Short mmCIF file of N, CA and C in Angstrom, two decimals:
data_model
loop_
_atom_site.label_atom_id
_atom_site.label_comp_id
_atom_site.label_asym_id
_atom_site.label_seq_id
_atom_site.Cartn_x
_atom_site.Cartn_y
_atom_site.Cartn_z
N MET A 1 36.27 149.50 11.75
CA MET A 1 36.28 150.94 12.56
C MET A 1 36.38 151.06 14.57
N ALA A 2 36.16 151.34 15.35
CA ALA A 2 36.54 151.13 16.71
C ALA A 2 34.64 151.29 17.19
N LYS A 3 35.60 150.60 18.46
CA LYS A 3 33.45 150.34 19.40
C LYS A 3 33.37 152.13 19.89
N PRO A 4 31.99 152.08 20.14
CA PRO A 4 32.49 153.12 21.32
C PRO A 4 33.02 152.30 22.45
N ASN A 5 32.71 153.55 23.98
CA ASN A 5 33.68 153.42 24.39
C ASN A 5 32.82 152.66 25.73
N VAL A 6 32.48 151.16 24.91
CA VAL A 6 31.20 150.67 25.99
C VAL A 6 31.73 149.05 26.54
N ILE A 7 33.07 148.89 26.50
CA ILE A 7 33.86 148.10 26.39
C ILE A 7 34.45 148.73 28.62
N ASN A 8 34.81 147.09 28.43
CA ASN A 8 35.29 146.24 30.23
C ASN A 8 36.80 146.86 29.86
N LYS A 9 37.14 147.02 31.36
CA LYS A 9 39.12 146.51 32.17
C LYS A 9 38.32 145.00 31.67
N ARG A 10 37.67 144.41 31.82
CA ARG A 10 38.13 142.47 31.62
C ARG A 10 38.11 142.09 30.39
N GLU A 11 37.18 142.83 29.22
CA GLU A 11 37.58 142.44 27.98
C GLU A 11 38.32 142.72 27.62
N LEU A 12 38.69 144.01 27.52
CA LEU A 12 40.42 144.16 27.29
C LEU A 12 41.34 143.84 27.66
N ILE A 13 41.27 142.87 29.01
CA ILE A 13 42.25 142.50 29.65
C ILE A 13 42.44 140.92 28.86
N HIS A 14 41.01 139.97 28.17
CA HIS A 14 40.40 139.56 27.53
C HIS A 14 42.03 139.43 25.98
N TYR A 15 41.07 140.50 25.44
CA TYR A 15 41.61 140.99 23.63
C TYR A 15 43.38 141.02 24.21
N ALA A 16 43.95 141.58 25.47
CA ALA A 16 45.46 141.89 25.84
C ALA A 16 46.08 140.70 26.04
N LYS A 17 45.21 139.94 26.72
CA LYS A 17 45.78 138.19 26.14
C LYS A 17 46.21 137.45 25.44
N GLN A 18 45.14 138.35 24.10
CA GLN A 18 45.38 137.21 22.94
C GLN A 18 47.00 138.36 21.98
N CYS A 19 46.80 139.91 22.14
CA CYS A 19 47.73 140.43 21.57
C CYS A 19 48.70 139.58 22.70
N LEU A 20 48.83 139.47 23.02
CA LEU A 20 50.11 138.09 24.25
C LEU A 20 50.08 137.66 24.17
N VAL A 21 49.14 136.45 23.39
CA VAL A 21 49.62 134.93 23.12
C VAL A 21 50.57 135.19 21.73
N GLU A 22 49.16 135.63 20.46
CA GLU A 22 49.47 135.76 19.41
C GLU A 22 51.08 136.65 19.22
N SER A 23 51.81 137.96 19.49
CA SER A 23 52.75 138.73 19.05
C SER A 23 54.36 138.98 20.09
N GLY A 24 53.74 137.79 21.53
CA GLY A 24 54.50 137.27 22.57
C GLY A 24 55.26 139.35 23.70
N ILE A 25 55.14 139.04 24.46
CA ILE A 25 55.38 140.43 25.22
C ILE A 25 56.49 141.25 24.06
N GLU A 26 57.35 141.07 23.68
CA GLU A 26 58.33 141.91 22.93
C GLU A 26 57.81 143.06 22.63
N LYS A 27 56.71 142.88 21.93
CA LYS A 27 56.09 143.29 21.12
C LYS A 27 54.59 143.68 21.75
N PHE A 28 54.07 143.60 22.43
CA PHE A 28 53.31 143.91 23.22
C PHE A 28 53.32 145.96 23.56
N THR A 29 52.14 145.91 22.82
CA THR A 29 51.97 147.33 22.60
C THR A 29 50.43 148.07 23.42
N LEU A 30 49.62 148.67 23.88
CA LEU A 30 48.27 149.09 24.54
C LEU A 30 47.49 149.30 23.39
N LYS A 31 48.66 150.08 21.66
CA LYS A 31 47.91 150.50 21.04
C LYS A 31 47.61 149.26 20.16
N ALA A 32 48.11 147.86 20.24
CA ALA A 32 47.70 146.82 19.77
C ALA A 32 46.41 146.01 20.53
N VAL A 33 46.23 146.25 21.66
CA VAL A 33 45.40 145.80 22.57
C VAL A 33 43.98 146.83 21.68
N ALA A 34 44.39 147.92 22.01
CA ALA A 34 43.34 148.57 21.19
C ALA A 34 43.40 148.31 19.86
N GLU A 35 43.76 147.77 18.78
CA GLU A 35 43.05 147.96 17.62
C GLU A 35 42.51 146.27 17.73
N LYS A 36 43.81 144.97 18.46
CA LYS A 36 42.66 143.77 18.62
C LYS A 36 40.64 143.57 19.40
N ALA A 37 40.75 145.05 19.68
CA ALA A 37 39.15 145.21 20.56
C ALA A 37 38.60 145.45 19.85
N GLY A 38 39.29 146.76 18.49
CA GLY A 38 38.64 147.81 17.70
C GLY A 38 38.34 148.81 18.49
N VAL A 39 38.49 149.68 19.46
CA VAL A 39 38.55 150.34 20.12
C VAL A 39 39.10 151.59 19.83
N THR A 40 39.32 152.60 20.65
CA THR A 40 40.50 153.62 20.15
C THR A 40 41.84 153.40 21.40
N GLN A 41 42.38 153.68 21.49
CA GLN A 41 43.74 153.73 22.05
C GLN A 41 43.32 154.58 23.62
N GLY A 42 42.67 155.78 24.05
CA GLY A 42 42.49 156.60 24.45
C GLY A 42 41.64 155.90 25.65
N THR A 43 40.25 155.03 24.63
CA THR A 43 39.72 153.94 25.46
C THR A 43 40.64 152.46 26.61
N VAL A 44 41.33 152.09 25.72
CA VAL A 44 42.58 151.95 26.59
C VAL A 44 43.53 152.23 27.63
N TYR A 45 44.21 153.42 27.29
CA TYR A 45 44.43 154.25 28.47
C TYR A 45 43.44 154.70 29.16
N TYR A 46 41.99 154.74 29.06
CA TYR A 46 41.37 154.96 29.70
C TYR A 46 40.76 153.96 31.44
N HIS A 47 41.26 152.84 31.09
CA HIS A 47 41.25 151.55 32.40
C HIS A 47 42.52 151.39 32.05
N PHE A 48 43.88 151.00 31.34
CA PHE A 48 45.08 151.28 32.01
C PHE A 48 46.04 152.24 31.42
N ARG A 49 46.63 152.62 32.41
CA ARG A 49 47.03 154.05 32.46
C ARG A 49 49.17 153.80 31.52
N THR A 50 49.02 152.20 31.97
CA THR A 50 51.09 151.56 31.62
C THR A 50 50.69 150.56 31.14
N LYS A 51 51.90 150.04 29.90
CA LYS A 51 51.92 148.74 30.03
C LYS A 51 51.44 147.81 31.21
N GLU A 52 52.64 148.03 31.51
CA GLU A 52 53.06 147.48 32.70
C GLU A 52 52.07 147.19 33.54
N GLN A 53 50.67 148.74 33.99
CA GLN A 53 49.36 148.44 34.31
C GLN A 53 48.57 147.23 34.07
N ILE A 54 48.52 147.27 32.33
CA ILE A 54 47.33 146.46 31.62
C ILE A 54 47.73 144.39 32.04
N LEU A 55 49.51 144.53 31.85
CA LEU A 55 50.08 142.74 32.44
C LEU A 55 50.07 142.15 33.89
N VAL A 56 50.09 143.62 34.57
CA VAL A 56 49.66 143.41 35.79
C VAL A 56 48.68 142.52 35.94
N ASP A 57 47.41 143.54 35.59
CA ASP A 57 46.46 143.07 35.44
C ASP A 57 45.40 141.39 34.63
N ILE A 58 46.67 141.24 34.05
CA ILE A 58 46.58 140.09 32.96
C ILE A 58 47.10 138.60 34.13
N VAL A 59 48.31 139.08 34.95
CA VAL A 59 49.05 138.09 35.77
C VAL A 59 47.92 137.32 36.55
N GLN A 60 47.12 139.20 36.83
CA GLN A 60 45.84 138.71 38.56
C GLN A 60 45.32 138.22 37.91
N ASP A 61 44.75 138.53 36.86
CA ASP A 61 43.11 137.89 36.36
C ASP A 61 43.65 136.28 36.33
N ILE A 62 44.47 135.60 35.98
CA ILE A 62 45.41 134.54 35.25
C ILE A 62 45.10 133.77 36.95
N CYS A 63 45.36 134.16 37.97
CA CYS A 63 45.65 133.63 38.92
C CYS A 63 44.09 133.43 39.31
N GLU A 64 43.79 134.71 39.67
CA GLU A 64 41.87 134.53 40.36
C GLU A 64 40.98 133.20 39.41
N SER A 65 41.28 133.37 38.52
CA SER A 65 40.19 132.40 37.38
C SER A 65 40.64 130.94 38.09
N SER A 66 42.64 131.46 38.03
CA SER A 66 43.10 129.86 38.13
C SER A 66 42.32 129.01 39.80
N TRP A 67 42.34 129.87 40.84
CA TRP A 67 42.05 130.17 41.84
C TRP A 67 40.28 130.06 42.45
N GLU A 68 39.13 130.58 41.71
CA GLU A 68 38.53 130.70 41.63
C GLU A 68 38.19 128.57 40.94
N GLU A 69 38.42 127.89 39.73
CA GLU A 69 38.36 127.24 39.24
C GLU A 69 38.61 125.50 40.27
N ILE A 70 39.58 126.06 40.59
CA ILE A 70 40.35 125.37 42.16
C ILE A 70 39.31 125.11 43.23
N SER A 71 38.57 126.21 43.41
CA SER A 71 37.93 126.26 44.72
C SER A 71 36.81 126.18 44.42
N GLN A 72 36.38 125.82 43.72
CA GLN A 72 35.86 124.72 42.70
C GLN A 72 35.95 122.99 43.06
N VAL A 73 36.17 122.52 43.36
CA VAL A 73 36.67 121.39 43.16
C VAL A 73 36.35 120.91 45.09
N ASN A 74 35.61 120.08 45.22
CA ASN A 74 35.35 119.34 46.57
C ASN A 74 36.70 118.33 46.59
N GLU A 75 37.00 117.76 46.04
CA GLU A 75 37.02 116.20 46.72
C GLU A 75 38.71 117.09 45.16
N GLY A 76 39.61 116.08 45.79
CA GLY A 76 41.62 115.94 45.21
C GLY A 76 41.51 117.58 45.25
N ILE A 77 41.47 118.28 45.84
CA ILE A 77 41.54 119.48 45.40
C ILE A 77 43.31 120.17 44.68
N ILE A 78 44.32 119.55 46.22
CA ILE A 78 44.97 119.66 46.09
C ILE A 78 45.85 118.85 44.38
N LYS A 79 45.53 117.87 44.18
CA LYS A 79 45.63 117.31 42.02
C LYS A 79 45.16 117.76 41.95
N GLN A 80 44.30 118.35 41.89
CA GLN A 80 43.84 119.61 41.33
C GLN A 80 44.62 121.08 40.71
N SER A 81 45.35 121.34 42.19
CA SER A 81 46.35 122.38 41.85
C SER A 81 47.09 122.07 41.64
N LEU A 82 47.77 120.80 41.54
CA LEU A 82 48.91 120.27 41.16
C LEU A 82 49.01 119.93 39.13
N GLN A 83 47.58 119.81 39.16
CA GLN A 83 47.93 119.83 37.41
C GLN A 83 46.60 121.40 37.05
N SER A 84 47.11 121.76 37.64
CA SER A 84 46.93 122.48 36.85
C SER A 84 47.91 124.05 36.77
N ALA A 85 48.24 124.06 38.48
CA ALA A 85 50.23 124.32 38.13
C ALA A 85 51.11 123.69 37.06
N LYS A 86 50.53 122.28 36.88
CA LYS A 86 51.74 121.61 35.98
C LYS A 86 50.78 122.29 34.49
N SER A 87 49.90 122.46 34.49
CA SER A 87 49.60 122.99 33.07
C SER A 87 50.03 124.20 32.79
N ARG A 88 50.77 124.80 33.23
CA ARG A 88 51.83 126.36 32.99
C ARG A 88 52.71 125.82 33.55
N CYS A 89 53.30 125.08 33.43
CA CYS A 89 54.99 124.60 33.67
C CYS A 89 55.31 123.68 32.57
N LYS A 90 56.14 125.21 31.77
CA LYS A 90 56.38 124.53 30.22
C LYS A 90 57.43 125.19 30.50
N GLU A 91 58.67 124.51 28.73
CA GLU A 91 59.49 125.40 27.68
C GLU A 91 58.81 126.73 27.40
N ASP A 92 57.91 127.16 27.39
CA ASP A 92 57.17 128.45 27.30
C ASP A 92 55.88 129.12 27.67
N SER A 93 55.98 128.49 29.03
CA SER A 93 54.69 129.20 29.53
C SER A 93 54.60 130.63 29.43
N PHE A 94 53.19 131.22 28.81
CA PHE A 94 52.56 132.74 28.07
C PHE A 94 52.80 133.00 29.86
N PHE A 95 52.24 132.53 30.91
CA PHE A 95 51.63 132.64 32.37
C PHE A 95 53.50 133.62 32.49
N HIS A 96 54.52 131.81 32.98
CA HIS A 96 55.50 132.48 33.60
C HIS A 96 55.93 133.25 33.36
N LYS A 97 56.67 133.42 31.98
CA LYS A 97 57.27 134.30 31.15
C LYS A 97 57.01 135.42 31.16
N LEU A 98 55.52 135.77 31.17
CA LEU A 98 54.35 137.38 32.01
C LEU A 98 55.48 137.33 33.39
N PHE A 99 55.00 136.66 34.12
CA PHE A 99 55.71 136.59 35.95
C PHE A 99 56.90 137.65 36.31
N PHE A 100 57.50 136.13 35.92
CA PHE A 100 59.32 136.48 35.51
C PHE A 100 59.93 137.92 35.28
N THR A 101 59.08 137.62 34.20
CA THR A 101 59.57 139.31 33.72
C THR A 101 58.93 141.19 34.21
N LEU A 102 57.23 140.97 34.29
CA LEU A 102 56.60 141.90 35.72
C LEU A 102 57.64 141.53 36.56
N MET A 103 58.45 139.93 36.84
CA MET A 103 58.66 140.71 39.02
C MET A 103 59.86 141.52 38.26
N ILE A 104 61.12 141.51 37.65
CA ILE A 104 61.73 142.26 37.03
C ILE A 104 61.98 143.60 37.23
N ALA A 105 60.94 144.35 36.39
CA ALA A 105 59.93 145.15 35.62
C ALA A 105 60.13 146.05 37.53
N GLY A 106 59.79 144.36 38.34
CA GLY A 106 59.27 145.63 39.91
C GLY A 106 60.16 145.76 40.36
N PHE A 107 61.03 145.40 40.38
CA PHE A 107 62.95 145.68 41.18
C PHE A 107 62.73 147.19 41.40
N ASN A 108 62.29 148.14 40.20
CA ASN A 108 62.19 149.01 39.80
C ASN A 108 61.40 149.94 39.79
N ASN A 109 60.45 149.79 40.05
CA ASN A 109 59.10 149.94 39.96
C ASN A 109 58.05 150.01 40.76
N PRO A 110 57.84 150.19 41.96
CA PRO A 110 57.50 149.52 43.32
C PRO A 110 55.89 149.99 43.57
N LYS A 111 55.06 149.99 42.33
CA LYS A 111 53.95 150.05 41.80
C LYS A 111 53.05 148.62 42.02
N ILE A 112 54.46 148.08 40.97
CA ILE A 112 53.80 146.04 39.85
C ILE A 112 54.06 145.78 41.08
N LYS A 113 55.83 146.10 42.00
CA LYS A 113 55.93 145.60 43.10
C LYS A 113 55.30 145.33 43.80
N ASP A 114 54.65 145.93 44.02
CA ASP A 114 53.18 145.58 45.58
C ASP A 114 52.71 145.34 44.87
N HIS A 115 52.31 145.32 43.48
CA HIS A 115 51.31 144.48 43.33
C HIS A 115 50.92 142.81 42.68
N LEU A 116 52.30 142.52 42.34
CA LEU A 116 52.75 141.15 42.75
C LEU A 116 52.68 141.03 43.36
N GLY A 117 53.30 141.41 44.81
CA GLY A 117 53.46 140.92 46.04
C GLY A 117 51.75 140.33 46.58
N ASP A 118 51.10 141.85 45.93
CA ASP A 118 48.91 141.59 47.15
C ASP A 118 49.00 139.92 46.20
N ILE A 119 49.20 139.34 44.31
CA ILE A 119 48.89 138.41 44.06
C ILE A 119 49.31 138.14 44.86
N LEU A 120 51.35 137.11 45.08
CA LEU A 120 51.78 136.25 45.79
C LEU A 120 50.79 135.76 46.94
N VAL A 121 50.38 137.42 47.68
CA VAL A 121 49.98 137.09 49.52
C VAL A 121 48.96 135.90 49.40
N ASN A 122 47.83 137.03 47.90
CA ASN A 122 46.58 136.18 47.58
C ASN A 122 46.47 134.66 46.96
N GLU A 123 47.61 134.48 46.46
CA GLU A 123 47.95 132.30 46.21
C GLU A 123 48.03 131.89 47.73
N ASN A 124 49.49 132.54 48.17
CA ASN A 124 49.89 132.19 49.62
C ASN A 124 48.32 131.78 49.95
N ARG A 125 47.88 132.21 50.74
CA ARG A 125 46.36 132.65 51.30
C ARG A 125 45.40 131.80 50.01
N ALA A 126 45.16 131.97 49.55
CA ALA A 126 44.46 130.68 48.48
C ALA A 126 45.00 129.02 49.01
N LEU A 127 46.92 128.48 48.49
CA LEU A 127 47.32 127.77 49.45
C LEU A 127 46.69 126.99 50.30
N SER A 128 46.83 127.96 51.20
CA SER A 128 46.74 127.20 52.75
C SER A 128 45.46 127.67 53.24
N GLU A 129 44.39 128.08 51.86
CA GLU A 129 42.34 127.69 52.30
C GLU A 129 42.72 125.78 52.36
N ASN A 130 42.98 125.71 51.14
CA ASN A 130 43.20 124.71 49.88
C ASN A 130 43.76 123.56 51.85
N LEU A 131 44.66 123.77 52.11
CA LEU A 131 45.77 123.40 52.49
C LEU A 131 44.72 122.67 53.87
N LYS A 132 43.59 123.47 54.18
CA LYS A 132 43.70 123.25 55.49
C LYS A 132 41.92 122.91 55.36
N LYS A 133 42.03 122.81 53.81
CA LYS A 133 40.45 121.44 53.93
C LYS A 133 40.78 119.71 53.73
N VAL A 134 42.50 119.85 53.33
CA VAL A 134 43.20 118.66 54.06
C VAL A 134 43.55 117.64 54.90
N TRP A 135 44.34 119.44 55.73
CA TRP A 135 44.93 118.74 56.77
C TRP A 135 44.23 119.30 58.17
N SER A 136 43.74 119.04 58.80
CA SER A 136 43.30 119.42 60.26
C SER A 136 44.14 120.03 61.03
N LYS A 137 45.32 119.22 60.35
CA LYS A 137 46.67 120.27 60.73
C LYS A 137 47.24 119.34 60.80
N SER A 138 48.94 120.91 60.92
CA SER A 138 50.43 120.61 59.58
C SER A 138 50.81 118.99 60.26
N PRO A 139 51.30 118.59 59.13
CA PRO A 139 52.40 117.94 59.60
C PRO A 139 53.54 117.70 59.60
N VAL A 140 53.31 119.02 60.05
CA VAL A 140 54.87 118.99 60.94
C VAL A 140 54.86 119.42 62.21
N ASP A 141 55.26 119.67 63.20
CA ASP A 141 55.39 119.63 64.36
C ASP A 141 56.01 120.98 63.76
N GLY A 142 55.67 122.13 64.21
CA GLY A 142 56.44 123.42 64.25
C GLY A 142 56.22 124.02 62.69
N VAL A 143 56.07 123.94 61.77
CA VAL A 143 55.52 124.56 60.70
C VAL A 143 54.07 124.87 60.53
N SER A 144 54.16 125.41 60.55
CA SER A 144 51.46 125.85 60.59
C SER A 144 51.78 125.95 58.93
N ILE A 145 50.48 125.60 58.35
CA ILE A 145 50.09 125.50 57.80
C ILE A 145 50.05 126.83 56.81
N ASP A 146 50.14 127.18 56.89
CA ASP A 146 50.26 129.05 56.27
C ASP A 146 51.28 128.98 55.64
N THR A 147 52.45 128.47 56.85
CA THR A 147 54.21 128.30 55.98
C THR A 147 54.10 127.46 54.43
N TRP A 148 53.17 126.04 54.91
CA TRP A 148 53.17 125.46 54.44
C TRP A 148 52.74 126.04 52.29
N GLY A 149 52.04 126.70 53.10
CA GLY A 149 50.72 126.86 51.88
C GLY A 149 52.18 128.74 50.71
N ILE A 150 52.90 129.06 51.13
CA ILE A 150 53.73 130.03 51.02
C ILE A 150 54.65 128.25 50.52
N LEU A 151 55.58 127.03 51.22
CA LEU A 151 56.17 126.72 50.82
C LEU A 151 56.10 126.00 48.66
N PHE A 152 54.47 125.75 49.43
CA PHE A 152 54.32 124.88 48.24
C PHE A 152 54.13 126.74 46.81
N ASN A 153 53.99 127.03 47.50
CA ASN A 153 53.77 128.49 45.90
C ASN A 153 54.76 128.79 46.02
N ALA A 154 56.14 127.96 46.52
CA ALA A 154 57.53 128.80 46.11
C ALA A 154 57.57 127.46 45.36
N ILE A 155 58.28 126.43 45.72
CA ILE A 155 58.11 125.20 45.39
C ILE A 155 57.01 125.56 43.49
N ILE A 156 56.26 125.69 43.89
CA ILE A 156 55.52 125.85 42.58
C ILE A 156 56.55 126.48 41.35
N ASP A 157 56.66 128.10 42.11
CA ASP A 157 57.23 129.11 40.89
C ASP A 157 58.85 128.49 40.70
N GLY A 158 59.35 127.96 41.28
CA GLY A 158 60.68 127.81 40.56
C GLY A 158 60.63 126.97 39.88
N LEU A 159 59.62 125.56 40.19
CA LEU A 159 59.65 124.31 38.83
C LEU A 159 59.46 125.25 38.35
N ALA A 160 58.49 126.30 38.03
CA ALA A 160 58.21 127.07 36.44
C ALA A 160 59.25 127.48 35.76
N ILE A 161 60.71 128.12 36.64
CA ILE A 161 61.94 128.70 36.31
C ILE A 161 62.65 127.58 35.65
N GLN A 162 62.50 126.84 36.42
CA GLN A 162 63.16 125.03 35.71
C GLN A 162 62.95 125.08 34.67
N ALA A 163 61.70 125.08 34.56
CA ALA A 163 60.85 124.69 33.30
C ALA A 163 61.41 124.90 32.12
N LEU A 164 61.53 126.86 32.73
CA LEU A 164 61.59 128.13 31.44
C LEU A 164 63.43 127.72 30.61
N LEU A 165 64.51 127.69 31.63
CA LEU A 165 65.26 127.61 30.88
C LEU A 165 66.21 125.64 31.23
N ASN A 166 65.53 125.29 31.00
CA ASN A 166 66.29 123.54 31.40
C ASN A 166 65.42 122.95 30.27
N ARG A 167 65.24 122.42 29.03
CA ARG A 167 64.75 121.92 28.12
C ARG A 167 64.48 120.04 28.53
N ASN A 168 65.84 120.16 29.31
CA ASN A 168 65.90 118.98 29.37
C ASN A 168 64.73 119.20 30.85
N PHE A 169 64.57 119.59 31.69
CA PHE A 169 63.75 119.06 32.23
C PHE A 169 62.12 118.57 32.49
N SER A 170 61.94 117.77 33.71
CA SER A 170 61.47 116.50 33.72
C SER A 170 60.30 116.85 34.13
N VAL A 171 59.55 117.82 33.67
CA VAL A 171 57.49 118.44 34.14
C VAL A 171 57.27 116.99 34.81
N ASP A 172 56.88 115.84 34.37
CA ASP A 172 56.07 115.11 34.58
C ASP A 172 57.46 114.06 36.12
N ASN A 173 57.86 113.87 35.94
CA ASN A 173 58.15 112.93 37.07
C ASN A 173 58.92 114.08 37.90
N VAL A 174 58.50 115.29 38.05
CA VAL A 174 58.55 115.92 39.25
C VAL A 174 57.75 116.61 39.57
N TYR A 175 56.68 116.37 39.07
CA TYR A 175 55.34 117.02 39.55
C TYR A 175 54.86 115.52 40.47
N LYS A 176 55.29 113.95 39.18
CA LYS A 176 54.62 113.18 39.53
C LYS A 176 55.18 113.06 41.35
N GLU A 177 56.59 113.80 41.51
CA GLU A 177 57.29 113.35 42.82
C GLU A 177 56.79 114.37 44.45
N LEU A 178 56.09 114.86 43.92
CA LEU A 178 56.17 116.74 44.08
C LEU A 178 54.21 115.83 45.02
N GLU A 179 53.71 115.59 43.98
CA GLU A 179 52.43 114.49 44.80
C GLU A 179 52.65 113.61 45.60
N HIS A 180 53.55 113.58 45.93
CA HIS A 180 54.02 111.84 46.18
C HIS A 180 54.22 112.85 47.75
N LEU A 181 54.68 114.04 47.47
CA LEU A 181 55.95 114.26 48.42
C LEU A 181 54.28 114.95 49.49
N PHE A 182 52.99 115.09 48.81
CA PHE A 182 51.99 115.77 49.66
C PHE A 182 51.06 114.47 50.00
N GLU A 183 51.54 113.33 49.17
CA GLU A 183 50.28 112.43 49.61
C GLU A 183 51.33 111.76 50.70
N ARG A 184 52.75 111.97 50.83
CA ARG A 184 53.33 111.48 52.47
C ARG A 184 52.65 112.12 53.67
N LEU A 185 52.61 113.36 52.62
CA LEU A 185 52.86 114.23 54.68
C LEU A 185 51.50 114.65 54.86
N SER A 186 50.24 113.76 54.07
CA SER A 186 49.05 113.95 54.15
C SER A 186 48.92 112.41 54.98
N SER A 187 49.52 111.37 54.53
CA SER A 187 49.34 110.44 55.22
C SER A 187 49.86 110.70 56.23
N ILE A 188 51.28 110.94 56.21
CA ILE A 188 51.55 111.34 58.28
C ILE A 188 50.47 112.07 59.24
N GLN A 189 50.05 113.93 59.10
CA GLN A 189 48.85 114.76 58.68
C GLN A 189 47.63 113.10 59.32
N ALA A 190 47.46 112.23 58.56
CA ALA A 190 46.24 111.67 58.68
C ALA A 190 46.46 110.31 60.04
N GLU A 191 48.29 109.85 60.56
CA GLU A 191 48.27 109.26 61.04
C GLU A 191 48.61 110.37 62.29
N GLU A 192 48.13 110.78 62.58
CA GLU A 192 49.52 112.00 64.08
C GLU A 192 47.05 111.89 64.62
N ASP A 193 46.61 111.84 62.95
CA ASP A 193 44.91 112.42 64.10
C ASP A 193 44.28 111.33 64.26
N ILE A 194 45.07 109.62 64.14
CA ILE A 194 44.36 108.52 64.84
C ILE A 194 44.11 108.29 66.32
#
């Protein structure tokens, strides 16, 4: 029996994530979300007009939750950020499959493109703010901390592509070396502060 229209958008996103995990993106429908949540399709359509909209909102929810969790960390914030990114860097990464699928859809859908663009801007900003907690200034003259945030975000997304497409990709090794790179950049920055 369907629940009355007392379910909120956030709860529907939770059920939509469950549907994605259980059925995959290929079989994902708003009808399946309604069934999982025990509500009518009309309730789902009230909150989400299209399948793409709910998928974009799922990506946004995952990103916001991740950054909210990381922003609570006071010590080792970059290491925690890298561990969080590494945990999603897998051959079967639900998040990255969804993100890249939506990115491709965004090439032909300006609303999806704009929404994902906003998510990237927010991720870049969050990375930059976290770097500013660690670095008083950029470790390399002429490269702003904001640009470092964008570069690290691009590296993380690029590593996710590698993991999705290359079964032999060594996530552990690459993330270990990425952490070493960050530590080296931090030590350069610390030396310049002395």
